[in-house]
Amino acid sequence: MNKKLAAALSGGAVLVLALSGCSDDEGDKVGDWAKTFCDQAKPQIQKRADAHQIIISTAADSKPAEIQAADSKAFQDIADADRALAKAVESAGAPPVENGEKVKQDAIKELNATAAAYEGLKKQVDALDPSNQQKFADGLQGVADGLTKIEKMDQAALSKLEEGELGQAMAKQPGCQKPKASVPNGTGSASPKAGGTAEGSGDAAAKPSAKSEDKSSDESPEKAPEKPAAAKSQE
């Protein structure tokens, strides 16, 4: 189940990282804006990538309390990063493109709304009872459902910035390139690919853990690296 959360997060984690292609010699103003924004955005993009890795590197059969702590931290980190990205857009000013002021205001509004939504998920995770594994698993499923909706918000937050010449200019900036997560993979990493699709992970999350009948799972947390991190909570 935690793998499902990770897959949903992956869409948001590449918020300004899916930019590709090369622009022709665009005006300096567009390039300058892109550099100003991307230089400020770089640490926040890294923070989002690290938050994503925290979830997917959580051991497949970690205890509910450990899953709760990992997901709570990840959601707060993403919320903080989104708020900082909103400030980066505001600091960079209106991009020198058509309707630039509206593009700026929409991005700021949507990033702050997404941050608030992630903070709501954090509260939802924090309210779960890790002492009851079945209730915890059911509650985590609700979190995953909420995350699916937030992921759509996250993807739209900077979509206008990624269009046309502005998006092409951003694609050339190192600060807006896809980073490598600095959080090391755990021995029980739930996902070998950080960019896995929701479809691929959904099946794994929906299936009961094969370990559910293995009474020794609590003693050997590192033996099931392929399972979703919340699988044990379904036992």
mmCIF file of N, CA and C in Angstrom, residues 35-89:
data_model
loop_
_atom_site.group_PDB
_atom_site.id
_atom_site.type_symbol
_atom_site.label_atom_id
_atom_site.label_comp_id
_atom_site.label_asym_id
_atom_site.label_seq_id
_atom_site.Cartn_x
_atom_site.Cartn_y
_atom_site.Cartn_z
ATOM 1 N N LYS A 35 16.055 31.086 -15.412
ATOM 2 C CA LYS A 35 17.221 30.883 -14.534
ATOM 3 C C LYS A 35 16.914 31.347 -13.115
ATOM 4 N N THR A 36 16.263 32.510 -12.997
ATOM 5 C CA THR A 36 15.923 33.038 -11.675
ATOM 6 C C THR A 36 15.043 32.056 -10.909
ATOM 7 N N PHE A 37 14.027 31.554 -11.586
ATOM 8 C CA PHE A 37 13.121 30.624 -10.925
ATOM 9 C C PHE A 37 13.807 29.296 -10.626
ATOM 10 N N CYS A 38 14.461 28.709 -11.611
ATOM 11 C CA CYS A 38 15.036 27.368 -11.449
ATOM 12 C C CYS A 38 16.154 27.330 -10.417
ATOM 13 N N ASP A 39 16.918 28.415 -10.311
ATOM 14 C CA ASP A 39 17.972 28.454 -9.296
ATOM 15 C C ASP A 39 17.366 28.380 -7.899
ATOM 16 N N GLN A 40 16.229 29.043 -7.710
ATOM 17 C CA GLN A 40 15.557 28.992 -6.407
ATOM 18 C C GLN A 40 14.803 27.680 -6.208
ATOM 19 N N ALA A 41 14.330 27.133 -7.312
ATOM 20 C CA ALA A 41 13.521 25.912 -7.226
ATOM 21 C C ALA A 41 14.361 24.659 -6.978
ATOM 22 N N LYS A 42 15.616 24.679 -7.356
ATOM 23 C CA LYS A 42 16.438 23.474 -7.304
ATOM 24 C C LYS A 42 16.412 22.767 -5.952
ATOM 25 N N PRO A 43 16.655 23.453 -4.824
ATOM 26 C CA PRO A 43 16.650 22.730 -3.544
ATOM 27 C C PRO A 43 15.274 22.181 -3.181
ATOM 28 N N GLN A 44 14.221 22.839 -3.653
ATOM 29 C CA GLN A 44 12.876 22.358 -3.357
ATOM 30 C C GLN A 44 12.532 21.125 -4.187
ATOM 31 N N ILE A 45 13.003 21.116 -5.428
ATOM 32 C CA ILE A 45 12.816 19.943 -6.278
ATOM 33 C C ILE A 45 13.559 18.752 -5.673
ATOM 34 N N GLN A 46 14.754 19.020 -5.139
ATOM 35 C CA GLN A 46 15.518 17.962 -4.477
ATOM 36 C C GLN A 46 14.792 17.466 -3.238
ATOM 37 N N LYS A 47 14.207 18.386 -2.502
ATOM 38 C CA LYS A 47 13.486 18.021 -1.279
ATOM 39 C C LYS A 47 12.295 17.130 -1.601
ATOM 40 N N ARG A 48 11.609 17.427 -2.691
ATOM 41 C CA ARG A 48 10.484 16.597 -3.109
ATOM 42 C C ARG A 48 10.961 15.202 -3.502
ATOM 43 N N ALA A 49 12.063 15.140 -4.238
ATOM 44 C CA ALA A 49 12.598 13.843 -4.644
ATOM 45 C C ALA A 49 12.999 13.014 -3.427
ATOM 46 N N ASP A 50 13.593 13.659 -2.441
ATOM 47 C CA ASP A 50 13.991 12.956 -1.223
ATOM 48 C C ASP A 50 12.770 12.456 -0.457
ATOM 49 N N ALA A 51 11.714 13.280 -0.434
ATOM 50 C CA ALA A 51 10.493 12.882 0.264
ATOM 51 C C ALA A 51 9.876 11.653 -0.403
ATOM 52 N N HIS A 52 9.883 11.658 -1.703
ATOM 53 C CA HIS A 52 9.382 10.505 -2.443
ATOM 54 C C HIS A 52 10.191 9.254 -2.105
ATOM 55 N N GLN A 53 11.510 9.421 -2.038
ATOM 56 C CA GLN A 53 12.377 8.278 -1.756
ATOM 57 C C GLN A 53 12.163 7.751 -0.340
ATOM 58 N N ILE A 54 11.830 8.636 0.588
ATOM 59 C CA ILE A 54 11.563 8.202 1.965
ATOM 60 C C ILE A 54 10.444 7.165 1.970
ATOM 61 N N ILE A 55 9.422 7.409 1.162
ATOM 62 C CA ILE A 55 8.294 6.482 1.122
ATOM 63 C C ILE A 55 8.665 5.180 0.431
ATOM 64 N N ILE A 56 9.283 5.263 -0.745
ATOM 65 C CA ILE A 56 9.533 4.030 -1.473
ATOM 66 C C ILE A 56 10.664 3.203 -0.865
ATOM 67 N N SER A 57 11.474 3.821 -0.006
ATOM 68 C CA SER A 57 12.556 3.065 0.615
ATOM 69 C C SER A 57 12.161 2.507 1.978
ATOM 70 N N THR A 58 10.931 2.798 2.423
ATOM 71 C CA THR A 58 10.466 2.230 3.682
ATOM 72 C C THR A 58 10.333 0.730 3.524
ATOM 73 N N ALA A 59 10.907 -0.019 4.437
ATOM 74 C CA ALA A 59 10.916 -1.478 4.333
ATOM 75 C C ALA A 59 9.513 -2.024 4.129
ATOM 76 N N ALA A 60 9.407 -3.029 3.276
ATOM 77 C CA ALA A 60 8.112 -3.590 2.913
ATOM 78 C C ALA A 60 7.331 -4.089 4.114
ATOM 79 N N ASP A 61 8.025 -4.614 5.098
ATOM 80 C CA ASP A 61 7.308 -5.117 6.270
ATOM 81 C C ASP A 61 7.679 -4.323 7.521
ATOM 82 N N SER A 62 7.866 -3.023 7.329
ATOM 83 C CA SER A 62 8.080 -2.159 8.491
ATOM 84 C C SER A 62 6.839 -2.164 9.369
ATOM 85 N N LYS A 63 7.023 -1.823 10.601
ATOM 86 C CA LYS A 63 5.906 -1.742 11.524
ATOM 87 C C LYS A 63 5.055 -0.519 11.168
ATOM 88 N N PRO A 64 3.744 -0.571 11.456
ATOM 89 C CA PRO A 64 2.869 0.555 11.129
ATOM 90 C C PRO A 64 3.385 1.903 11.631
ATOM 91 N N ALA A 65 3.937 1.926 12.836
ATOM 92 C CA ALA A 65 4.437 3.194 13.378
ATOM 93 C C ALA A 65 5.570 3.762 12.527
ATOM 94 N N GLU A 66 6.399 2.874 11.959
ATOM 95 C CA GLU A 66 7.502 3.321 11.118
ATOM 96 C C GLU A 66 6.971 3.864 9.793
ATOM 97 N N ILE A 67 5.971 3.190 9.237
ATOM 98 C CA ILE A 67 5.343 3.654 8.006
ATOM 99 C C ILE A 67 4.685 5.003 8.246
ATOM 100 N N GLN A 68 4.006 5.116 9.371
ATOM 101 C CA GLN A 68 3.319 6.358 9.721
ATOM 102 C C GLN A 68 4.308 7.519 9.785
ATOM 103 N N ALA A 69 5.430 7.288 10.450
ATOM 104 C CA ALA A 69 6.435 8.342 10.602
ATOM 105 C C ALA A 69 7.035 8.731 9.249
ATOM 106 N N ALA A 70 7.309 7.740 8.403
ATOM 107 C CA ALA A 70 7.905 8.014 7.095
ATOM 108 C C ALA A 70 6.956 8.807 6.210
ATOM 109 N N ASP A 71 5.700 8.387 6.162
ATOM 110 C CA ASP A 71 4.727 9.071 5.312
ATOM 111 C C ASP A 71 4.431 10.477 5.830
ATOM 112 N N SER A 72 4.351 10.615 7.147
ATOM 113 C CA SER A 72 4.078 11.921 7.738
ATOM 114 C C SER A 72 5.180 12.912 7.384
ATOM 115 N N LYS A 73 6.415 12.481 7.521
ATOM 116 C CA LYS A 73 7.554 13.348 7.183
ATOM 117 C C LYS A 73 7.552 13.697 5.695
ATOM 118 N N ALA A 74 7.274 12.690 4.860
ATOM 119 C CA ALA A 74 7.286 12.931 3.420
ATOM 120 C C ALA A 74 6.231 13.956 3.020
ATOM 121 N N PHE A 75 5.024 13.815 3.560
ATOM 122 C CA PHE A 75 3.966 14.756 3.213
ATOM 123 C C PHE A 75 4.299 16.175 3.666
ATOM 124 N N GLN A 76 4.868 16.305 4.862
ATOM 125 C CA GLN A 76 5.233 17.638 5.352
ATOM 126 C C GLN A 76 6.347 18.238 4.508
ATOM 127 N N ASP A 77 7.315 17.417 4.131
ATOM 128 C CA ASP A 77 8.415 17.914 3.305
ATOM 129 C C ASP A 77 7.912 18.406 1.950
ATOM 130 N N ILE A 78 6.979 17.662 1.355
ATOM 131 C CA ILE A 78 6.438 18.079 0.061
ATOM 132 C C ILE A 78 5.639 19.358 0.205
ATOM 133 N N ALA A 79 4.874 19.448 1.288
ATOM 134 C CA ALA A 79 4.108 20.675 1.540
ATOM 135 C C ALA A 79 5.049 21.874 1.671
ATOM 136 N N ASP A 80 6.115 21.697 2.432
ATOM 137 C CA ASP A 80 7.086 22.787 2.622
ATOM 138 C C ASP A 80 7.737 23.170 1.290
ATOM 139 N N ALA A 81 8.054 22.158 0.485
ATOM 140 C CA ALA A 81 8.694 22.414 -0.807
ATOM 141 C C ALA A 81 7.742 23.159 -1.739
ATOM 142 N N ASP A 82 6.472 22.779 -1.731
ATOM 143 C CA ASP A 82 5.501 23.456 -2.597
ATOM 144 C C ASP A 82 5.328 24.917 -2.196
ATOM 145 N N ARG A 83 5.301 25.179 -0.896
ATOM 146 C CA ARG A 83 5.186 26.572 -0.453
ATOM 147 C C ARG A 83 6.431 27.371 -0.875
ATOM 148 N N ALA A 84 7.585 26.738 -0.778
ATOM 149 C CA ALA A 84 8.819 27.411 -1.187
ATOM 150 C C ALA A 84 8.842 27.643 -2.705
ATOM 151 N N LEU A 85 8.288 26.698 -3.470
ATOM 152 C CA LEU A 85 8.204 26.877 -4.915
ATOM 153 C C LEU A 85 7.279 28.045 -5.258
ATOM 154 N N ALA A 86 6.202 28.171 -4.499
ATOM 155 C CA ALA A 86 5.291 29.298 -4.710
ATOM 156 C C ALA A 86 6.027 30.618 -4.471
ATOM 157 N N LYS A 87 6.863 30.650 -3.436
ATOM 158 C CA LYS A 87 7.640 31.854 -3.145
ATOM 159 C C LYS A 87 8.671 32.115 -4.244
ATOM 160 N N ALA A 88 9.203 31.033 -4.821
ATOM 161 C CA ALA A 88 10.177 31.183 -5.904
ATOM 162 C C ALA A 88 9.524 31.802 -7.135
ATOM 163 N N VAL A 89 8.293 31.382 -7.420
ATOM 164 C CA VAL A 89 7.556 31.967 -8.537
ATOM 165 C C VAL A 89 7.290 33.447 -8.265
#
